[in-house]
Coordinates of N, CA and C in Angstrom, one line a residue:
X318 N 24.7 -20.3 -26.6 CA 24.2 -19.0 -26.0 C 23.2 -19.3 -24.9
X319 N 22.4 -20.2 -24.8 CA 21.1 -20.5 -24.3 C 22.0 -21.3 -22.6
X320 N 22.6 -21.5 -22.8 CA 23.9 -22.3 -21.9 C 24.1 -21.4 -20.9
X321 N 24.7 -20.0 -21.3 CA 25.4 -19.2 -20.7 C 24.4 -18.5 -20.0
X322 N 23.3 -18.5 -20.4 CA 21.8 -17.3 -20.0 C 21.3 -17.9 -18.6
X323 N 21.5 -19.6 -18.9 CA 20.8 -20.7 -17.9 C 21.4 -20.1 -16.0
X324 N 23.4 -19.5 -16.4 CA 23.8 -19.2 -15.6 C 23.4 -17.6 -14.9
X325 N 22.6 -17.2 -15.6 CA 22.1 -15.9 -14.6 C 21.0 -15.6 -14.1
X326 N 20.5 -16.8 -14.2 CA 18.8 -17.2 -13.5 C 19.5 -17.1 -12.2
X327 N 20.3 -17.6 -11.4 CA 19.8 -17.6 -9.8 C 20.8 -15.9 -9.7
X328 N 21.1 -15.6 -10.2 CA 21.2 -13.9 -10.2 C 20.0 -13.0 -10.0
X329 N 19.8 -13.5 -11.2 CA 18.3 -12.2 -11.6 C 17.2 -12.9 -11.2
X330 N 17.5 -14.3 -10.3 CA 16.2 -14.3 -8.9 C 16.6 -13.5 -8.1
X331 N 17.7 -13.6 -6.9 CA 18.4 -13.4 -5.9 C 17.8 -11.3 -6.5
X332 N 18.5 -10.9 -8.0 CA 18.2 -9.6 -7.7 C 16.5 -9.1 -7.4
X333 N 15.8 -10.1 -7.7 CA 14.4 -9.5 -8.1 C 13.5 -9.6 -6.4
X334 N 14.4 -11.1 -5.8 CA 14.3 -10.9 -4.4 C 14.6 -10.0 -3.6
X335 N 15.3 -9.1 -3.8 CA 16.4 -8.0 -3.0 C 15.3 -7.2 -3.0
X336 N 14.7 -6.9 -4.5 CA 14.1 -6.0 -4.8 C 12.8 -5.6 -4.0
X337 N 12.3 -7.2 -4.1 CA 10.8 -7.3 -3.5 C 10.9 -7.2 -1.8
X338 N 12.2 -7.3 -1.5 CA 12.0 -7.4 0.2 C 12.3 -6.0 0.3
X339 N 13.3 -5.6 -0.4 CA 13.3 -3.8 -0.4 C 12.3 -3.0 0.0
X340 N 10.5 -3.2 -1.3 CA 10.1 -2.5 -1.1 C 9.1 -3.1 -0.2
X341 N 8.9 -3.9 0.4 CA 8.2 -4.3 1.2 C 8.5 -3.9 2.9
X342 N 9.6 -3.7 3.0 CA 10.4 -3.2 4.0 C 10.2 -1.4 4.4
X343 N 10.0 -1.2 3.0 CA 10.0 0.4 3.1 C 8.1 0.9 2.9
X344 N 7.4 -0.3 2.3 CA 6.0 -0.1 2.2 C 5.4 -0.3 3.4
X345 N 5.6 -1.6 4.4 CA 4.9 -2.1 5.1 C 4.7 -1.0 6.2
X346 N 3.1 -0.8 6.4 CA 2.9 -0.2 7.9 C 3.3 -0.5 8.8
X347 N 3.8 0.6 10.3 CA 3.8 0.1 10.8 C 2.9 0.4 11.9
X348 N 3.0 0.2 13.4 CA 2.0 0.4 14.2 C 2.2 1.6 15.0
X349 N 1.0 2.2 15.0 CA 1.0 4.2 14.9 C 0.8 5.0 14.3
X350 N 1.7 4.6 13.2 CA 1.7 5.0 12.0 C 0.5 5.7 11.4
X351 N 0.5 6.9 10.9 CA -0.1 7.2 9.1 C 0.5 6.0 8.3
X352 N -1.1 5.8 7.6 CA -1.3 4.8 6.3 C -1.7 5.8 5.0
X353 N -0.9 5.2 3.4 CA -2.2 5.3 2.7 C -2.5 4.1 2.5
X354 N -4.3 4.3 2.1 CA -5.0 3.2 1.6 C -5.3 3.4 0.1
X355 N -5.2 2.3 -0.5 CA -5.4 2.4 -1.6 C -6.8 1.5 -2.0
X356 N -7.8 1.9 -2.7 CA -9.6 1.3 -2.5 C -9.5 1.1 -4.2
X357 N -10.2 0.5 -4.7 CA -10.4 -0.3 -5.5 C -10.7 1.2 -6.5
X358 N -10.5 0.6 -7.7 CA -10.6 2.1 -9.4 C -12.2 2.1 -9.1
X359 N -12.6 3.6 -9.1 CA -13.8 3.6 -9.2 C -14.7 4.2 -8.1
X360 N -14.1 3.9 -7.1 CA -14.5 4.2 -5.4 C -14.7 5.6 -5.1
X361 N -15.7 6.0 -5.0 CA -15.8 7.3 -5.0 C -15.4 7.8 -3.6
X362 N -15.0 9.5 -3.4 CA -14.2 9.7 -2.3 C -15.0 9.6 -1.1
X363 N -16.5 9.7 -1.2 CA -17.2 9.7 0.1 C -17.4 8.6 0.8
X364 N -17.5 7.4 -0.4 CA -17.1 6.2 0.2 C -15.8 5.7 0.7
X365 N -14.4 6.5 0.3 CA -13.8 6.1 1.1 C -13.6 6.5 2.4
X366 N -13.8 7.6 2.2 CA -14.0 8.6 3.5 C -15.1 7.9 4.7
X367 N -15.9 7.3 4.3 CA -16.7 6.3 5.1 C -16.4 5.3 5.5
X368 N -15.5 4.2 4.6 CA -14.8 3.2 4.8 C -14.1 3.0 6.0
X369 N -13.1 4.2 5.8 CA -11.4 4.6 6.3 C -12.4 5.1 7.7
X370 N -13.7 5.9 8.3 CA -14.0 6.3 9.4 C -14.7 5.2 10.0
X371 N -15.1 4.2 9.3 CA -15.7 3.2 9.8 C -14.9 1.9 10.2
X372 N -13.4 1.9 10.2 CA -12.5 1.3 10.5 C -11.8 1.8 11.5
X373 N -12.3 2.9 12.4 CA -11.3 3.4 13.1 C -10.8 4.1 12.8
X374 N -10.4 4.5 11.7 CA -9.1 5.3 10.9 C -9.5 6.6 11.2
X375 N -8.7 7.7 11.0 CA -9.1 9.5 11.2 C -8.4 9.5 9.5
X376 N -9.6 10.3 8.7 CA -9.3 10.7 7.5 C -8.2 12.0 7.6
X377 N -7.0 12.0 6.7 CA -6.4 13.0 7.2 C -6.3 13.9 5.7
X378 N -6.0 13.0 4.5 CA -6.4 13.6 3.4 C -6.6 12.7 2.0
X379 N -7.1 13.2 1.1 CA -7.5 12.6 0.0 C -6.4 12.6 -1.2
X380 N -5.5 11.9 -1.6 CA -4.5 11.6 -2.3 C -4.9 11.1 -3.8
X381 N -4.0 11.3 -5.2 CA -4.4 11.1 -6.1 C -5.0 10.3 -6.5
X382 N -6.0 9.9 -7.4 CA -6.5 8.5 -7.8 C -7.7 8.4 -6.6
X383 N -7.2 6.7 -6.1 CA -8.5 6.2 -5.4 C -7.7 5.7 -3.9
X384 N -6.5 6.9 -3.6 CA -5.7 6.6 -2.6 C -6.3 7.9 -1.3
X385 N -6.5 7.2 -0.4 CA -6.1 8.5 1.2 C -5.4 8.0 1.7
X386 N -5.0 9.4 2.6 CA -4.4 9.4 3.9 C -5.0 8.9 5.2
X387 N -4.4 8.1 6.2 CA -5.5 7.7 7.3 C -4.8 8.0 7.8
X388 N -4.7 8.4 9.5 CA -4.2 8.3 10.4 C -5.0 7.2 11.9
X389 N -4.0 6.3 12.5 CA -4.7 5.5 13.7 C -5.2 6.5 14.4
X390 N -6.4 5.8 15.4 CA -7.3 6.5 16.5 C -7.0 5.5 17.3
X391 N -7.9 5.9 18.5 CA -7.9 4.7 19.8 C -7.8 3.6 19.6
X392 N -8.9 3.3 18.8 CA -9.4 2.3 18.0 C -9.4 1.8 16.6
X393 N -8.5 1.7 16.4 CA -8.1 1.1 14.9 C -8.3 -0.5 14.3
X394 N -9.2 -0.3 14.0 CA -9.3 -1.9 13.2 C -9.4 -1.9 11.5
X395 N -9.2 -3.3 11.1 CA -8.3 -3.3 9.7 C -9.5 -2.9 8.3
X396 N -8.4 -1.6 7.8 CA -8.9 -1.1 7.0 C -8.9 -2.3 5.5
X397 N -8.2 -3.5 5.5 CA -9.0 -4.3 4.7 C -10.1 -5.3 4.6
X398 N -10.5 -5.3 5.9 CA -11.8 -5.6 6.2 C -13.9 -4.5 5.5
X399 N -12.5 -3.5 5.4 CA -13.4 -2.3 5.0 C -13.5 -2.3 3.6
X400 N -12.8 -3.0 2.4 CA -12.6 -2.7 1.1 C -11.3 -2.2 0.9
X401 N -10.5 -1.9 1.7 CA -9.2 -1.5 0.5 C -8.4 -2.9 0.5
X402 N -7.9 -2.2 -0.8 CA -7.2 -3.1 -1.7 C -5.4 -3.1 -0.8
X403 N -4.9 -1.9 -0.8 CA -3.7 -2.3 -0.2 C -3.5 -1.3 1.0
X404 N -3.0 -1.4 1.8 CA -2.4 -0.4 3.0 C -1.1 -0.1 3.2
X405 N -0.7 0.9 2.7 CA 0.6 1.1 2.8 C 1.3 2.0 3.8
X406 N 2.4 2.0 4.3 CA 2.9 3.1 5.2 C 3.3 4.4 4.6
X407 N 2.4 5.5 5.2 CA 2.6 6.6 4.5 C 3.6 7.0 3.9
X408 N 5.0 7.1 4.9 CA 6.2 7.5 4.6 C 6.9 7.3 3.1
X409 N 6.8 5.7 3.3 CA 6.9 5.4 2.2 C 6.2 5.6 0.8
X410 N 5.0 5.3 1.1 CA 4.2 5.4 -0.3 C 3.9 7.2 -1.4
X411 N 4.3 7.6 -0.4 CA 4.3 9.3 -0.2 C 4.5 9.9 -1.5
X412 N 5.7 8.9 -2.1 CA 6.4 9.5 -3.4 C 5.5 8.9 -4.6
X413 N 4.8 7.9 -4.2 CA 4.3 7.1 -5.4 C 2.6 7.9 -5.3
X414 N 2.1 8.1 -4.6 CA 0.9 8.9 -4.7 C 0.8 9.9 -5.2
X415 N 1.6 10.9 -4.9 CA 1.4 12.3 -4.8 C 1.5 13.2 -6.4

Protein backbone atom coordinates (compact mmCIF):
# COMPACT_ATOMS: atom_id res chain seq x y z
CA UNK A 1 0.00 0.00 0.00
CA UNK A 2 2.77 2.34 1.13
CA UNK A 3 4.28 1.59 -2.59
CA UNK A 4 1.41 2.88 -4.43
CA UNK A 5 1.02 6.18 -2.18
CA UNK A 6 4.99 6.82 -2.95
CA UNK A 7 3.46 7.27 -6.62
CA UNK A 8 1.34 10.27 -5.97
CA UNK A 9 3.83 12.48 -4.35
CA UNK A 10 5.01 14.20 -7.51
CA UNK A 11 1.10 14.68 -8.18
CA UNK A 12 0.06 16.18 -5.08
CA UNK A 13 3.35 18.40 -5.37
CA UNK A 14 2.80 19.55 -8.97
CA UNK A 15 -1.07 20.04 -7.50
CA UNK A 16 -0.10 22.10 -4.40
CA UNK A 17 2.31 24.09 -6.86
CA UNK A 18 -0.58 25.03 -9.26
CA UNK A 19 -2.23 26.03 -6.33
CA UNK A 20 0.41 28.24 -4.75
CA UNK A 21 1.24 30.06 -8.15
CA UNK A 22 -2.63 30.45 -8.64
CA UNK A 23 -2.99 32.34 -5.72
CA UNK A 24 -0.10 34.36 -5.89
CA UNK A 25 -0.93 35.39 -9.38
CA UNK A 26 -4.31 36.52 -8.36
CA UNK A 27 -2.89 38.12 -4.78
CA UNK A 28 0.11 39.87 -5.99
CA UNK A 29 -0.11 43.76 -6.25
CA UNK A 30 0.22 45.30 -8.92
CA UNK A 31 1.49 48.81 -9.83
CA UNK A 32 -1.33 51.57 -9.49
CA UNK A 33 -3.22 49.51 -8.03
CA UNK A 34 -5.55 49.61 -4.72
CA UNK A 35 -3.90 47.35 -1.97
CA UNK A 36 -5.13 45.70 1.11
CA UNK A 37 -2.73 45.68 3.84
CA UNK A 38 -2.79 43.43 6.29
CA UNK A 39 -0.86 44.76 9.99
CA UNK A 40 -0.11 42.57 12.57
CA UNK A 41 -3.32 41.06 15.32
CA UNK A 42 -3.71 43.72 17.67
CA UNK A 43 -2.81 46.98 15.60
CA UNK A 44 -5.15 49.41 16.37
CA UNK A 45 -6.93 51.28 13.50
CA UNK A 46 -5.28 54.69 14.05
CA UNK A 47 -2.17 53.27 13.87
CA UNK A 48 -2.73 51.86 10.82
CA UNK A 49 -4.29 54.62 9.40
CA UNK A 50 -0.90 56.36 10.30
CA UNK A 51 1.21 53.65 9.04
CA UNK A 52 -0.54 53.30 5.54
CA UNK A 53 -0.35 57.62 5.42
CA UNK A 54 3.02 57.62 6.29
CA UNK A 55 4.05 55.35 3.44
CA UNK A 56 2.53 57.35 0.88
CA UNK A 57 -0.55 55.36 0.71
CA UNK A 58 -4.19 57.31 0.73
CA UNK A 59 -6.35 55.45 3.28
CA UNK A 60 -9.44 54.52 1.42
CA UNK A 61 -11.11 52.14 3.97
CA UNK A 62 -10.89 50.09 7.03
CA UNK A 63 -11.64 46.40 6.33
CA UNK A 64 -12.39 43.44 8.76
CA UNK A 65 -9.89 42.49 11.42
CA UNK A 66 -6.46 44.27 11.19
CA UNK A 67 -6.83 44.70 7.27
CA UNK A 68 -7.28 48.36 5.07
CA UNK A 69 -7.78 49.56 2.02
CA UNK A 70 -4.88 51.75 0.57
CA UNK A 71 -4.83 53.37 -2.52
CA UNK A 72 -1.19 54.65 -4.39
CA UNK A 73 -0.47 58.55 -4.27
CA UNK A 74 2.37 60.38 -6.06
CA UNK A 75 4.50 59.05 -3.86
CA UNK A 76 4.15 55.65 -2.78
CA UNK A 77 6.70 53.89 -0.84
CA UNK A 78 6.58 50.33 0.77
CA UNK A 79 4.04 49.79 3.09
CA UNK A 80 6.20 46.97 4.55
CA UNK A 81 8.72 48.97 5.63
CA UNK A 82 5.83 50.58 7.68
CA UNK A 83 4.81 47.28 9.69
CA UNK A 84 2.51 45.36 7.63
CA UNK A 85 2.64 42.01 7.53
CA UNK A 86 1.32 41.25 3.97
CA UNK A 87 0.14 43.54 0.96
CA UNK A 88 -2.17 42.30 -1.13
CA UNK A 89 -3.91 43.36 -4.47
CA UNK A 90 -7.18 44.59 -3.61
CA UNK A 91 -9.14 42.88 -6.38
CA UNK A 92 -8.10 39.95 -5.33
CA UNK A 93 -8.08 39.86 -1.65
CA UNK A 94 -11.61 41.60 -1.69
CA UNK A 95 -13.35 38.20 -1.11
CA UNK A 96 -11.20 37.09 1.69
CA UNK A 97 -11.55 40.36 3.84
CA UNK A 98 -14.83 41.44 3.60
Amino acid sequence: MYAQMKNLFPALGLALLGTVAIAWMALAPTEGASVAVVFPPGTEREDMLLRVSQAGWLPVSYLNGNTMLAAPSDTPRSLLANGALLVLNADGARGCSL
